[in-house]
Tab-separated table of C-alpha atoms and ligand atoms in Angstrom:
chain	number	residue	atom	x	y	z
R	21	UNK	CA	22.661	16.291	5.521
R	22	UNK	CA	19.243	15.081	3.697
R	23	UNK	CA	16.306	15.295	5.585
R	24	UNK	CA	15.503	11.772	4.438
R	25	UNK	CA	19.299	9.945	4.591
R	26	UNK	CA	17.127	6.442	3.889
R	27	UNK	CA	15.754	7.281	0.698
R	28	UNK	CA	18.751	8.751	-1.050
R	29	UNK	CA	20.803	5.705	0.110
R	30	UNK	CA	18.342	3.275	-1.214
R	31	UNK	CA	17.631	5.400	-4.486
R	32	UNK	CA	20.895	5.252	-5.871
R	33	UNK	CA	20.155	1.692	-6.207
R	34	UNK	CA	16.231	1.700	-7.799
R	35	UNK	CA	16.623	-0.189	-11.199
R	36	UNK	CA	13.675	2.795	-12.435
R	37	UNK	CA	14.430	6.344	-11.837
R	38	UNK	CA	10.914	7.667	-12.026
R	39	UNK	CA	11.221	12.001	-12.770
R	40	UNK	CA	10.817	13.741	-9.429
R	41	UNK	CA	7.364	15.478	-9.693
R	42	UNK	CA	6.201	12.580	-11.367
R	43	UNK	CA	2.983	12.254	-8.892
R	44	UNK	CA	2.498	16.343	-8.819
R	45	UNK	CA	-0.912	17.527	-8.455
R	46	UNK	CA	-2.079	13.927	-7.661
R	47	UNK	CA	-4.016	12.760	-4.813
R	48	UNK	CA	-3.529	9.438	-3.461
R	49	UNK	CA	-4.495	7.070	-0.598
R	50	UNK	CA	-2.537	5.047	1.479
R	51	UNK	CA	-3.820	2.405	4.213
R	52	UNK	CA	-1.261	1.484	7.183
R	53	UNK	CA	0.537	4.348	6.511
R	54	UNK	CA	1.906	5.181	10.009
R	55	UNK	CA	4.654	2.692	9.867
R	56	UNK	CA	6.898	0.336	7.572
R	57	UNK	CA	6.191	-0.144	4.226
R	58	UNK	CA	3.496	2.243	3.749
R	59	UNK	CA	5.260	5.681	6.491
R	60	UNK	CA	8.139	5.112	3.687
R	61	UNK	CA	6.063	5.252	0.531
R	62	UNK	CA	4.023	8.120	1.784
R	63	UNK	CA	6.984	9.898	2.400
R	64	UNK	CA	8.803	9.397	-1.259
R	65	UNK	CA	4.986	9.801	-2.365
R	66	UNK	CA	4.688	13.598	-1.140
R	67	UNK	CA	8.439	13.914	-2.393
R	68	UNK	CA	6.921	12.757	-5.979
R	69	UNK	CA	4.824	15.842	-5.685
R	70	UNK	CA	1.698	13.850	-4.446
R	71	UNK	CA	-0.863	15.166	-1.897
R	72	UNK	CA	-2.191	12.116	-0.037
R	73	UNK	CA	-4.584	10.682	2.550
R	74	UNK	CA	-2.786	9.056	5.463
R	75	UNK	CA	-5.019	6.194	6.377
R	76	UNK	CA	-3.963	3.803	9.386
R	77	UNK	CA	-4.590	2.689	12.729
R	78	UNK	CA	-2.670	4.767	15.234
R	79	UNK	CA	-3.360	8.815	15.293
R	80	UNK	CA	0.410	9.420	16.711
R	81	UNK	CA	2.122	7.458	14.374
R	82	UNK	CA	-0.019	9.228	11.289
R	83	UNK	CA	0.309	12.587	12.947
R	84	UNK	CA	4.528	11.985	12.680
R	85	UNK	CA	4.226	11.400	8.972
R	86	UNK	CA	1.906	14.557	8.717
R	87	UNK	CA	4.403	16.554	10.348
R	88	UNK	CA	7.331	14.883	8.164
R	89	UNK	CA	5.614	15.823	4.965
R	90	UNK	CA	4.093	19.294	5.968
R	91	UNK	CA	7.819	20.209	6.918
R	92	UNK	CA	10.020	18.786	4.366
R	93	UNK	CA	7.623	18.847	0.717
R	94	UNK	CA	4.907	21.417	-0.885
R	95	UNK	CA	2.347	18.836	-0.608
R	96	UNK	CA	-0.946	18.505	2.006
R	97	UNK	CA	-1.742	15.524	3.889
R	98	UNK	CA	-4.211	15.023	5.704
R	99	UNK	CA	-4.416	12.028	8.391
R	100	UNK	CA	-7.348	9.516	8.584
R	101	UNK	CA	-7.757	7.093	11.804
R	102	UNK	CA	-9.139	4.053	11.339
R	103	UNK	CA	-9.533	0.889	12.467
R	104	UNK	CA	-9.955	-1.537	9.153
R	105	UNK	CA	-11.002	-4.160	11.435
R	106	UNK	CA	-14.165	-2.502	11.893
R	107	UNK	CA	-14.492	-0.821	8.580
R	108	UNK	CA	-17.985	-0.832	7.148
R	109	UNK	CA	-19.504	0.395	3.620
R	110	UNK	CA	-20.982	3.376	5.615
R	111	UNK	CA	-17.957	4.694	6.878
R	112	UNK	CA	-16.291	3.815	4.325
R	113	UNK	CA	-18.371	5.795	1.983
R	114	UNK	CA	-17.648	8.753	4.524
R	115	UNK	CA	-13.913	8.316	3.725
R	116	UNK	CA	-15.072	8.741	-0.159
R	117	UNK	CA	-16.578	12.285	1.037
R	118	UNK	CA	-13.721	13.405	2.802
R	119	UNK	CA	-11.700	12.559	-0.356
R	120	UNK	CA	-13.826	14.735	-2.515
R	121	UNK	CA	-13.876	17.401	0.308
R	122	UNK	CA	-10.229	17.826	0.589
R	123	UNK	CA	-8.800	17.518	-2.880
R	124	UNK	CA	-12.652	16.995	-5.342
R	125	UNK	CA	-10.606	14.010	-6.696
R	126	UNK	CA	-8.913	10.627	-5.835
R	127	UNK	CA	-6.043	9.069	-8.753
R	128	UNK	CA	-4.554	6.415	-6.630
R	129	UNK	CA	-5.796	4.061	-4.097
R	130	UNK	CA	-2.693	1.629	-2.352
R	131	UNK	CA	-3.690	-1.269	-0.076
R	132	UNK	CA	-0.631	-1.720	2.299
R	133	UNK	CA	-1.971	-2.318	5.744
R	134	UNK	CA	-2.006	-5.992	6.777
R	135	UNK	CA	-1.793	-8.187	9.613
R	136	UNK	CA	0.488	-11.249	9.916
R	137	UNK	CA	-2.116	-13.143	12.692
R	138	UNK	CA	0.103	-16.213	14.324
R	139	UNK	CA	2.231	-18.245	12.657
R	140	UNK	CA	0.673	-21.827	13.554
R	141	UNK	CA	-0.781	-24.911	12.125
R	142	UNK	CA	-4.186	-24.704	11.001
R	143	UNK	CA	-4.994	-27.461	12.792
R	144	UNK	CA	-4.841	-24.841	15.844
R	145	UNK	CA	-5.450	-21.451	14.274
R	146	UNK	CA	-8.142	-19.504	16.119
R	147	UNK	CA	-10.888	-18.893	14.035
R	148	UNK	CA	-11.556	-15.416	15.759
R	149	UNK	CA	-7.841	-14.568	14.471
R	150	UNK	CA	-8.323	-15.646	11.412
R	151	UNK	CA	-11.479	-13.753	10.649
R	152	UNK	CA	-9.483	-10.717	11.647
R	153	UNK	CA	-6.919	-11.288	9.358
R	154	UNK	CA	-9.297	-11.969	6.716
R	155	UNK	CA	-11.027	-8.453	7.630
R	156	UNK	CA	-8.072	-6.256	7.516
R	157	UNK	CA	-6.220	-7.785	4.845
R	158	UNK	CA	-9.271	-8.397	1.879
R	159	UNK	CA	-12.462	-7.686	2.995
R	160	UNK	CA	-11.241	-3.973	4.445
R	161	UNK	CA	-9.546	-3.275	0.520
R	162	UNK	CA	-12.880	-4.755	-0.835
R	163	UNK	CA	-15.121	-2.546	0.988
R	164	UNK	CA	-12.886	0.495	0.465
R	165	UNK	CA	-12.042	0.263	-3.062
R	166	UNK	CA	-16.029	0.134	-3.783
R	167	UNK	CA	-17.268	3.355	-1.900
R	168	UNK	CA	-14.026	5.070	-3.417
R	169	UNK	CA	-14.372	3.935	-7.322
R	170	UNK	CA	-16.842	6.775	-7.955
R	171	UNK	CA	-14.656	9.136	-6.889
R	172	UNK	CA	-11.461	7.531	-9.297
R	173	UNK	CA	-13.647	7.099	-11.935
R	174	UNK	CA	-14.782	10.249	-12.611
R	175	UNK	CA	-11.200	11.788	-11.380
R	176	UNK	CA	-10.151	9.966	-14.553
R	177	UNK	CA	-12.929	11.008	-16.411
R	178	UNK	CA	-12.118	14.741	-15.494
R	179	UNK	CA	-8.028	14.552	-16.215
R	180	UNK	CA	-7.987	12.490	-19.027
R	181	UNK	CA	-5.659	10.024	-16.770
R	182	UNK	CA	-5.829	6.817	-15.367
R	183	UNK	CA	-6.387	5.806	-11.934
R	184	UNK	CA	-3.971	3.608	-10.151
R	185	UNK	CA	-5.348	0.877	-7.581
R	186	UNK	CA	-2.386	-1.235	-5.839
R	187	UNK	CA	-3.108	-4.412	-3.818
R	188	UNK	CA	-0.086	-5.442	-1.625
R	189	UNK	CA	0.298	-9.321	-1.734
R	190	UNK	CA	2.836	-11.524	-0.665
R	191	UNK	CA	5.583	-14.344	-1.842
R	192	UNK	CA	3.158	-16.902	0.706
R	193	UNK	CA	0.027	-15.280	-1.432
R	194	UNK	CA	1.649	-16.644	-4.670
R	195	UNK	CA	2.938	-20.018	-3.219
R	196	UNK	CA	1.315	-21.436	0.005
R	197	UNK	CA	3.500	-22.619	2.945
R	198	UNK	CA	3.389	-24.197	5.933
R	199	UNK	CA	2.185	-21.880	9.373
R	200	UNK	CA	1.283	-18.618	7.194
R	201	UNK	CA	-2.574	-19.763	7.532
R	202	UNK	CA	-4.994	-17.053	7.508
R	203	UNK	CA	-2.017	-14.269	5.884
R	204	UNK	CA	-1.106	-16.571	3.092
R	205	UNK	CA	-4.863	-17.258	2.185
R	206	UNK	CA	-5.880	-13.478	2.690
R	207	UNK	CA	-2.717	-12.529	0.403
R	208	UNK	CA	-3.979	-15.286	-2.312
R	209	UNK	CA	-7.615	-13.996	-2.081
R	210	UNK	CA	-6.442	-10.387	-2.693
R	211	UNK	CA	-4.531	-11.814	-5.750
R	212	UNK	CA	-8.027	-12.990	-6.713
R	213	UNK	CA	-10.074	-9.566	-5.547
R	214	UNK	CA	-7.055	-7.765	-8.027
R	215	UNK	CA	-7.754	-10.237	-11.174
R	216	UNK	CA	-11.615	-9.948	-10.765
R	217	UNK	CA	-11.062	-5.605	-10.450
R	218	UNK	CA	-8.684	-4.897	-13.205
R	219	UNK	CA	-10.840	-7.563	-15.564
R	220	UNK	CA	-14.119	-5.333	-15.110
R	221	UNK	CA	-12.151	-1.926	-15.551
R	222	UNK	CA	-9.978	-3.514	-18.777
R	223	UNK	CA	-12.520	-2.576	-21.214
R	224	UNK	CA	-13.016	0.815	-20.437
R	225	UNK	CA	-9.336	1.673	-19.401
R	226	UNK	CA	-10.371	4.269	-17.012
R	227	UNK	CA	-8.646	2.740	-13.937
R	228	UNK	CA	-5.372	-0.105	-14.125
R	229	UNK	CA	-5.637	-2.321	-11.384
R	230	UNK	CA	-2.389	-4.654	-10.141
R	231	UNK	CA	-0.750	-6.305	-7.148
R	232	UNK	CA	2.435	-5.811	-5.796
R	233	UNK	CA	4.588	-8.032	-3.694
R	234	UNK	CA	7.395	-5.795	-1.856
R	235	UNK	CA	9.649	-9.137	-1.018
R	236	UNK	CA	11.127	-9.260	2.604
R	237	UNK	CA	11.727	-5.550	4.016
R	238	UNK	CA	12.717	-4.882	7.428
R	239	UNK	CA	9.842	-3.911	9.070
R	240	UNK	CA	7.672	-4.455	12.442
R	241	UNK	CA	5.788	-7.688	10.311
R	242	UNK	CA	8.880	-8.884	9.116
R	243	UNK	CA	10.238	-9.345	13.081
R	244	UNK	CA	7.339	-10.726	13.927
R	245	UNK	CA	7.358	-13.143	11.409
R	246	UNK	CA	10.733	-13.645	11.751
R	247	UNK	CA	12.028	-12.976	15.055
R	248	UNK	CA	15.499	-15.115	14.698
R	249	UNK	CA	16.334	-13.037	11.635
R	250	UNK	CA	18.961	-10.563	12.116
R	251	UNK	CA	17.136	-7.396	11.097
R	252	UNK	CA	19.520	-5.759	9.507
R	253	UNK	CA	19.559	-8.710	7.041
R	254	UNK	CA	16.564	-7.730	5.332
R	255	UNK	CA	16.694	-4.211	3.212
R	256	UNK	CA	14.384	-1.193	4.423
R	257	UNK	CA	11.162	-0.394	2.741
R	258	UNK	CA	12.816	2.961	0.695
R	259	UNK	CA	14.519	0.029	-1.428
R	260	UNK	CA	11.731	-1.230	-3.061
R	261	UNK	CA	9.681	2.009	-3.761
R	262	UNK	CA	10.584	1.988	-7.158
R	263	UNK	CA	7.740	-0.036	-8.654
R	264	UNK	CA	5.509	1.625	-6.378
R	265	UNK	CA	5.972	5.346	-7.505
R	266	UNK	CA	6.049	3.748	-11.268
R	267	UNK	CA	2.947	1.917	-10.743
R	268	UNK	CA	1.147	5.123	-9.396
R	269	UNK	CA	2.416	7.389	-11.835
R	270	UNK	CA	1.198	8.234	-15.691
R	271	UNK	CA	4.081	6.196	-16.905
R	272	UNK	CA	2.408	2.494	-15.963
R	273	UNK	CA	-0.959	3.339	-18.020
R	274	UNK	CA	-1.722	0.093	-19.746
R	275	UNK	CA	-0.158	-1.829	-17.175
R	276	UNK	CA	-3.326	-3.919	-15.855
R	277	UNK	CA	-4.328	-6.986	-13.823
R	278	UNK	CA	-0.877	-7.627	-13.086
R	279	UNK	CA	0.892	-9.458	-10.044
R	280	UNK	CA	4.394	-7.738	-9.792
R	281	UNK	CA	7.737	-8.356	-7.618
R	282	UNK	CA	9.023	-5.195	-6.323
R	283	UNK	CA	12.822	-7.482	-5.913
R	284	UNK	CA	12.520	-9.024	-9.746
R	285	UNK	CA	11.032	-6.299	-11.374
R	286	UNK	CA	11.223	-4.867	-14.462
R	287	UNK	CA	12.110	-8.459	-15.060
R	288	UNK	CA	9.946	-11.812	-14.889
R	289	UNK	CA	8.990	-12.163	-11.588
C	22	NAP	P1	3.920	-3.214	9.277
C	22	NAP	O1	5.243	-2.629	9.535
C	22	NAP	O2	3.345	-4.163	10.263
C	22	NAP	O3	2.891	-2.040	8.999
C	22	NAP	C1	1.541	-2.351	8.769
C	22	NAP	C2	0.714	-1.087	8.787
C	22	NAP	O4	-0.660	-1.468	8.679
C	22	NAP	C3	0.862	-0.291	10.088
C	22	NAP	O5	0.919	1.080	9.779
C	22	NAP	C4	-0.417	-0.636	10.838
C	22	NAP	O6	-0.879	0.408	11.675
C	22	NAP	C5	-1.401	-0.815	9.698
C	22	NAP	N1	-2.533	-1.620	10.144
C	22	NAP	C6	-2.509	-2.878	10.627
C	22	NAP	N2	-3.743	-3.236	11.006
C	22	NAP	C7	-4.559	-2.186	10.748
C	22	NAP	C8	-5.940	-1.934	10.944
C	22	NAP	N3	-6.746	-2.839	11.512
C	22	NAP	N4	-6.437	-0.740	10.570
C	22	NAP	C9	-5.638	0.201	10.024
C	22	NAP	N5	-4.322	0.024	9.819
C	22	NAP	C10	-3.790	-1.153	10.197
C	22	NAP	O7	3.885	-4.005	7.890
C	22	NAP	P2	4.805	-3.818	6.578
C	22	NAP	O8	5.892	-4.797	6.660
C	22	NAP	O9	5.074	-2.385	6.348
C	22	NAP	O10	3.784	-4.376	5.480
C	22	NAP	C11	3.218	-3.550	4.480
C	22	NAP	C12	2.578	-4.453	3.448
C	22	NAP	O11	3.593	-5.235	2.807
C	22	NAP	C13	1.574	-5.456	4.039
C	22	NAP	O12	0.492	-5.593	3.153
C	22	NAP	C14	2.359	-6.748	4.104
C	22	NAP	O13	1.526	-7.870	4.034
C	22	NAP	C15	3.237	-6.611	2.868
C	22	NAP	N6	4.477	-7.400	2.909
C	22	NAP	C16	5.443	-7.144	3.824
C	22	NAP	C17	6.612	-7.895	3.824
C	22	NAP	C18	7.735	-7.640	4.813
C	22	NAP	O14	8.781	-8.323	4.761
C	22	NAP	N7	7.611	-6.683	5.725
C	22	NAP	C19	6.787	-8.910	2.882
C	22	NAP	C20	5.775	-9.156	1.943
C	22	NAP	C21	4.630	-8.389	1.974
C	22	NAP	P3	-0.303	0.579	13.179
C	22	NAP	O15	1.195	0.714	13.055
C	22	NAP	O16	-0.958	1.803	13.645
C	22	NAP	O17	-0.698	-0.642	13.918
């Protein structure tokens, strides 16, 4: 029996194979990465031979992915609390020491967490809601990606590699639609925050900079935002963690300031 049934099920299937130390030796950092999307991509990460940071919101859920990885790869985690909602440049530039503490360098960066806020016109969206949405899902990624670009920067100076940044978007941050109000704007804006990024580190090609839309994955945000959906209609996460490991690995260098489909890709999205 594998220790991670999940994975090897969905694996079969990945359209890109990526070799399995392929993130060995690398040290990456993950935001919401106590559940979903981002407990299944830490996970495959450490599998990939990466050592990572386990950023997210609730200490138990961070300390079972810890344990997960300590038991069952050769990698170390180490577990970060945090509320993004409350994020500031201080701490976050205290999250850029801890980086350099634990590992003295930082190759990728992913920005998974988000928060769906309600699913309502915006002729009655709270605006308190909304600027928590807003907080979490871009300005948290802003604010975190600029205290931590030293640190890539001159990892890739160091290792003659380049850094990997991943913003997580979503089909509604591509195309608008009706009731996804403060998520679909915050998804478009990140779209936006990637473009701006990867076009001021293009020239000197020590970072590459994309976003990444996973597609529907059955998660605790998909049920919320679909709670008449049969859950077992959408895939897990494991399925689409193809693109993921490629994009953080040495085989996507080049690939910059680009706004993928983890369901379409390698093909137009
Ligand atoms: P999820 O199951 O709701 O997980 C979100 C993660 O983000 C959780 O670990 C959560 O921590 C963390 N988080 C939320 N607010 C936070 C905060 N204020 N501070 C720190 N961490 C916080 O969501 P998911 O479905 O895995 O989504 C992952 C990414 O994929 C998101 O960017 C989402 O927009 C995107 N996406 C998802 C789907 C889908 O169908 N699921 C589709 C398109 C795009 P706690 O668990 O501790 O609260």
């Amino acid at each position: 029996m594998t220790a991670y049934p999940e994975l090897e099920a969905a694996k079969a299937a990945w359209r890109h194979q990526p070799p399995p130390q392929c993130l060995s030796g690398k040290a990456i950092l993950i935001t919401g990465a106590g559940d979903g999307m981002g407990r299944a991509l830490a996970k495959t990460a450490a599998l990939h031979g990466a050592n990572l940071i386990l950023l997210g919101r609730t200490r138990a859920k961070l300390e079972a992915v810890f344990d997960w990885i300590s038991e069952h790869t050769r990698t170390r985690p180490v577990i970060v609390p945090c509320d993004l909602s409350h994020l500031g440049p201080s701490s976050a530039e205290s999250l850029q020491s801890q980086a350099r503490a634990e590992y003295g360098r930082l190759d990728g960066l992913v920005h998974n967490a988000s928060v769906l806020g309600p699913k309502i016109p915006l002729a009655h969206y709270p605006m308190s809601e909304w600027e928590e949405v807003v907080r979490v899902n871009l300005s948290a990624a802003a604010t975190l990606t600029q205290a931590l670009l030293p640190l890539m920067l001159e990892t890739a100076a160091t290792h003659a590699k380049q850094g990997s940044i991943l913003f997580t978007s979503s089909s509604v941050g591509r195309k608008g639609r009706a009731y996804w109000g403060a998520y679909a704007a915050s998804k478009f804006a990140v779209e936006g925050l990637m473009q701006v990024l990867a076009d001021e580190c293009a020239a000197e090609g020590a970072l590459r900079v994309n976003s990444l839309n996973p597609g529907g994955i059955r998660t605790a945000m998909r049920r919320q935002a679909y709670p008449a959906e049969n859950p077992a209609d959408a895939p897990p996460p494991e399925a689409r963690l193809d693109l993921y490991i490629h994009l953080l690995s040495d085989a996507a260098e080049g690939v910059n300031g680009q706004a993928l489909d983890a369901r379409t890709w390698p093909g137009v999205s």
